Amino acid sequence: MANEKKTQTGVWPKIKPFVNGGTSGMLATCVIQPIDMIKVRIQLGQGSAATVTKTMLRNEGIGAFYKGLSAGLLRQATYTTARLGSFKMLTTKAIEANDGKPLPLYQKALCGLTAGAIGACFGSPADLALIRMQADATLPAAQRRNYSNAFHALYRIVGDEGVLALWKGAGPTVVRAMALNMGMLASYDQSVEFFKDSLGLGEAATVIGASAVSGFFASACSLPFDYVKTQIQKMQPDAEGKYPYNGSLDCTMKTLKSGGPLKFYTGFPVYCVRIAPHVMMTWIFLNQIQKAQKNMGL
């Protein structure tokens, strides 16, 4: 009993949601990284998924699909750690305020919006490094930054552009994270209820089905913001030192004018394929981690 009380009141219960969230996100990223790499290349105008894949294999080799993995892992260690950890804390506090009753859907969505914003603020520097490393091979040789890893990228960005440059494109990053978390969490909860209660599916089928639905809505809500964020983060100044966009709003308006609303959904199939499995695997890994910790008495 004393040990149980110690576990309940110690430091570990407070940090466990953050540790578990970051670990599950990093494991999922190791699997998803090649799809994410293809998605970024499609958004940069390299062609279809099949064309991008063939070109990368022919010109850069299999290792190209894992370029930027260190930045991707660092992003999960910051973004997902803060996002899932803060979401757990927010929902726990909200349930306590609700006298222990389950939260209505809108309150879960609000917790997801807040957690997404918190996570994005922490993860924006690593996200910037990831986008630049993935886009580097698409630039002319003279313009390539040639970052060796995520920490080298962060060091160079601070040295060349200043500390605040680490949060370049942070505005769309935060908004994207809020939209993604709202779509992901709200649709996931509703889908679990539908598959489990209405269709009577088992646990595995429910998780897979709900994750797929959740991934679709997370993609649909967040891709326009992801597109703008990518354009802002990868832009280079011209010979006169002028950037193509003055900011997120300018990028949005110019994109609408040149390509219309559907331009923001460039690469949607690959983006959706990338988001849905990542959502699913993150929850699966998280569930397995929690089971292992329970068996170890943690």
XYZ file of C-alpha atoms in Angstrom:
298
model
C 0.000 0.000 0.000
C 2.873 2.299 0.861
C 4.510 1.519 -2.461
C 1.245 2.281 -4.269
C 0.952 5.614 -2.499
C 4.534 6.435 -3.329
C 3.856 5.686 -6.982
C 0.743 7.828 -6.959
C 2.460 10.844 -5.388
C 5.979 10.553 -6.860
C 7.556 12.351 -9.784
C 7.103 9.467 -12.217
C 3.282 9.707 -12.542
C 3.658 13.372 -13.481
C 6.272 12.821 -16.192
C 5.042 9.416 -17.414
C 2.470 10.807 -19.920
C 5.200 12.972 -21.462
C 7.791 10.157 -21.615
C 5.285 7.669 -23.023
C 3.951 10.145 -25.574
C 7.391 11.064 -26.882
C 8.572 7.444 -27.019
C 5.507 6.229 -28.911
C 5.783 9.112 -31.377
C 9.474 8.428 -32.027
C 8.842 4.727 -32.657
C 6.046 5.569 -35.096
C 8.288 8.091 -36.888
C 10.950 5.440 -37.550
C 8.350 3.523 -39.574
C 6.689 6.503 -41.272
C 9.789 8.537 -42.228
C 10.012 7.292 -45.866
C 6.364 8.227 -46.550
C 6.884 11.626 -44.952
C 9.916 12.192 -47.159
C 7.878 11.424 -50.294
C 5.097 13.752 -49.084
C 7.504 16.678 -48.718
C 8.983 16.082 -52.191
C 5.475 16.030 -53.725
C 4.644 19.332 -52.019
C 7.840 20.789 -53.459
C 6.675 19.951 -56.982
C 8.766 16.842 -57.663
C 5.862 14.896 -59.190
C 3.572 12.050 -58.168
C 4.293 9.543 -55.397
C 5.463 6.920 -57.908
C 7.664 9.407 -59.790
C 9.222 10.770 -56.590
C 9.935 7.256 -55.306
C 11.586 6.116 -58.553
C 13.640 9.304 -58.857
C 14.878 9.129 -55.276
C 15.851 5.456 -55.594
C 17.640 6.051 -58.901
C 19.475 9.267 -58.001
C 19.955 9.139 -54.228
C 19.554 5.557 -53.091
C 17.503 3.998 -50.289
C 19.183 6.181 -47.667
C 17.443 9.249 -49.098
C 14.139 8.078 -47.638
C 15.579 8.426 -44.150
C 17.240 11.792 -44.665
C 16.191 14.050 -41.818
C 15.356 11.129 -39.513
C 17.328 12.709 -36.672
C 15.240 15.866 -37.017
C 12.075 13.780 -37.199
C 12.979 11.985 -33.978
C 13.897 15.271 -32.311
C 10.543 16.695 -33.405
C 8.688 13.793 -31.822
C 10.803 14.060 -28.670
C 9.643 17.672 -28.329
C 6.295 18.000 -30.150
C 4.648 14.679 -29.294
C 6.093 14.616 -25.793
C 4.524 17.998 -25.058
C 1.335 17.300 -27.044
C 0.307 13.934 -25.598
C 1.632 14.741 -22.136
C -0.241 18.027 -21.887
C -3.392 16.463 -23.403
C -3.364 13.796 -20.681
C -2.927 16.425 -17.989
C -5.616 18.695 -19.441
C -8.171 15.903 -19.764
C -7.387 14.639 -16.255
C -7.976 18.106 -14.805
C -11.139 18.516 -16.867
C -12.508 15.154 -15.659
C -11.808 16.159 -12.054
C -13.682 19.415 -12.626
C -16.513 17.381 -14.171
C -16.892 15.302 -10.970
C -15.240 12.298 -12.559
C -17.738 12.010 -15.411
C -16.553 11.356 -18.999
C -15.904 14.504 -20.993
C -18.270 15.567 -23.777
C -16.808 15.660 -27.271
C -16.405 19.427 -27.435
C -14.319 19.485 -24.233
C -12.009 16.785 -25.616
C -11.669 18.815 -28.797
C -10.768 21.928 -26.795
C -8.161 19.940 -24.851
C -6.788 18.692 -28.166
C -6.592 22.206 -29.594
C -4.703 23.440 -26.542
C -2.354 20.451 -26.412
C -1.610 20.834 -30.115
C -0.646 24.477 -29.668
C 1.614 23.663 -26.700
C 3.312 20.819 -28.534
C 3.858 22.872 -31.695
C 5.559 25.678 -29.765
C 8.069 23.201 -28.377
C 8.493 21.266 -31.610
C 8.750 24.116 -34.127
C 12.600 24.331 -34.201
C 12.963 20.598 -34.875
C 10.188 20.803 -37.471
C 12.057 23.580 -39.281
C 15.238 21.490 -39.303
C 13.312 18.470 -40.616
C 11.712 20.386 -43.525
C 15.026 21.927 -44.559
C 16.904 18.622 -44.439
C 14.213 16.872 -46.480
C 14.086 19.668 -49.074
C 17.860 20.163 -49.341
C 18.414 17.682 -52.177
C 15.826 19.485 -54.330
C 17.848 22.735 -54.325
C 20.662 23.663 -56.750
C 24.041 22.503 -55.424
C 25.129 26.090 -54.660
C 22.058 26.699 -52.487
C 22.115 23.489 -50.456
C 22.667 23.871 -46.730
C 24.177 20.389 -46.267
C 23.147 19.911 -42.654
C 24.728 16.717 -41.298
C 22.074 16.118 -38.620
C 19.320 17.885 -36.688
C 21.608 19.434 -34.092
C 23.954 20.720 -36.793
C 20.934 22.236 -38.536
C 19.798 24.008 -35.369
C 23.336 25.257 -34.700
C 23.670 26.622 -38.249
C 20.232 28.262 -38.192
C 21.018 30.063 -34.945
C 24.469 31.098 -36.181
C 23.367 32.245 -39.646
C 19.897 33.624 -38.973
C 19.554 34.192 -35.228
C 17.700 32.378 -32.454
C 14.253 33.632 -33.490
C 14.727 31.997 -36.894
C 14.157 28.651 -35.161
C 10.488 29.620 -34.994
C 10.222 30.688 -38.645
C 6.831 29.468 -39.811
C 5.776 28.803 -36.201
C 2.424 30.506 -36.765
C 1.189 28.004 -39.370
C 2.880 25.194 -37.419
C 0.827 25.985 -34.320
C -2.419 26.405 -36.277
C -1.756 23.158 -38.165
C -1.134 21.308 -34.908
C -4.352 22.656 -33.417
C -6.349 21.638 -36.496
C -4.716 18.208 -36.654
C -5.323 17.445 -32.978
C -8.921 18.610 -33.118
C -9.647 16.443 -36.166
C -7.705 13.477 -34.833
C -9.093 13.353 -31.302
C -12.707 14.247 -32.068
C -13.093 11.806 -34.961
C -11.200 9.052 -33.121
C -13.495 9.127 -30.094
C -16.611 9.147 -32.257
C -15.272 6.332 -34.441
C -14.414 4.158 -31.445
C -17.980 4.496 -30.187
C -19.379 3.668 -33.634
C -17.164 0.651 -34.368
C -17.366 -0.774 -30.855
C -20.937 -0.007 -29.796
C -22.836 0.145 -33.088
C -20.940 -2.447 -35.154
C -19.748 -4.607 -32.245
C -16.165 -4.913 -33.553
C -13.353 -6.264 -31.400
C -10.562 -4.185 -29.889
C -8.040 -4.646 -32.717
C -10.551 -3.912 -35.496
C -11.893 -0.927 -33.565
C -8.428 0.587 -33.094
C -7.469 0.078 -36.753
C -10.768 1.398 -38.107
C -10.972 4.374 -35.757
C -7.332 5.261 -36.408
C -7.899 5.236 -40.171
C -10.942 7.519 -39.866
C -9.061 9.709 -37.406
C -6.084 9.950 -39.743
C -8.297 10.998 -42.668
C -9.960 13.832 -40.752
C -6.664 14.896 -39.181
C -5.213 15.094 -42.698
C -8.161 16.992 -44.153
C -8.089 19.545 -41.331
C -4.334 20.084 -41.228
C -2.954 19.728 -44.789
C -3.693 23.324 -45.933
C -1.750 24.635 -42.931
C 0.995 22.060 -43.498
C 1.336 23.190 -47.112
C 1.748 26.865 -46.132
C 4.147 25.926 -43.333
C 6.313 23.921 -45.735
C 6.477 26.748 -48.267
C 7.473 29.276 -45.584
C 10.095 27.073 -43.954
C 11.890 25.997 -47.130
C 11.943 29.376 -48.973
C 15.280 30.905 -49.997
C 16.051 34.589 -50.726
C 16.711 35.571 -54.334
C 19.788 37.401 -55.613
C 18.479 40.648 -54.117
C 17.838 39.074 -50.730
C 14.061 39.092 -51.148
C 11.954 36.127 -50.019
C 9.067 34.876 -52.210
C 6.573 35.314 -49.367
C 6.295 37.990 -46.690
C 4.536 35.615 -44.316
C 1.842 32.971 -43.958
C -1.000 35.210 -45.117
C 0.967 36.359 -48.163
C 1.785 32.733 -49.013
C -1.880 31.783 -48.637
C -3.125 34.581 -50.889
C -0.501 33.967 -53.594
C -1.235 30.230 -53.541
C -4.975 30.872 -53.887
C -4.355 33.244 -56.779
C -1.983 30.937 -58.646
C -3.473 27.508 -57.968
C -6.848 27.884 -56.308
C -8.065 26.170 -53.101
C -7.140 22.665 -54.267
C -3.476 23.693 -54.419
C -3.406 23.461 -50.623
C -4.279 19.762 -50.936
C -1.271 18.928 -53.091
C -0.069 15.474 -52.090
C -3.213 14.712 -50.065
C -3.264 10.922 -50.743
C 0.332 10.498 -49.582
C -0.199 12.914 -46.691
C -3.266 10.951 -45.588
C -1.435 7.643 -45.939
C 1.364 9.095 -43.834
C -0.865 10.587 -41.107
C -3.241 7.636 -40.634
C -0.563 4.977 -39.970
C 1.357 7.371 -37.720
C -1.755 8.024 -35.638
C -2.491 4.315 -35.471
C 1.042 3.240 -34.587
C 1.470 6.005 -32.028
C -1.572 4.744 -30.116
C -0.530 1.094 -30.531
C 2.996 1.781 -29.293
C 1.617 3.874 -26.438
C -0.724 1.069 -25.437
C 2.098 -1.489 -25.472
C 4.395 0.790 -23.470
C 1.698 1.307 -20.858
C 1.092 -2.439 -20.637
C 4.798 -3.113 -20.152
C 5.032 -0.443 -17.454
C 2.011 -1.915 -15.686
C 3.605 -5.368 -15.712
C 6.764 -3.840 -14.218
C 4.779 -2.008 -11.588
C 5.649 1.448 -12.925
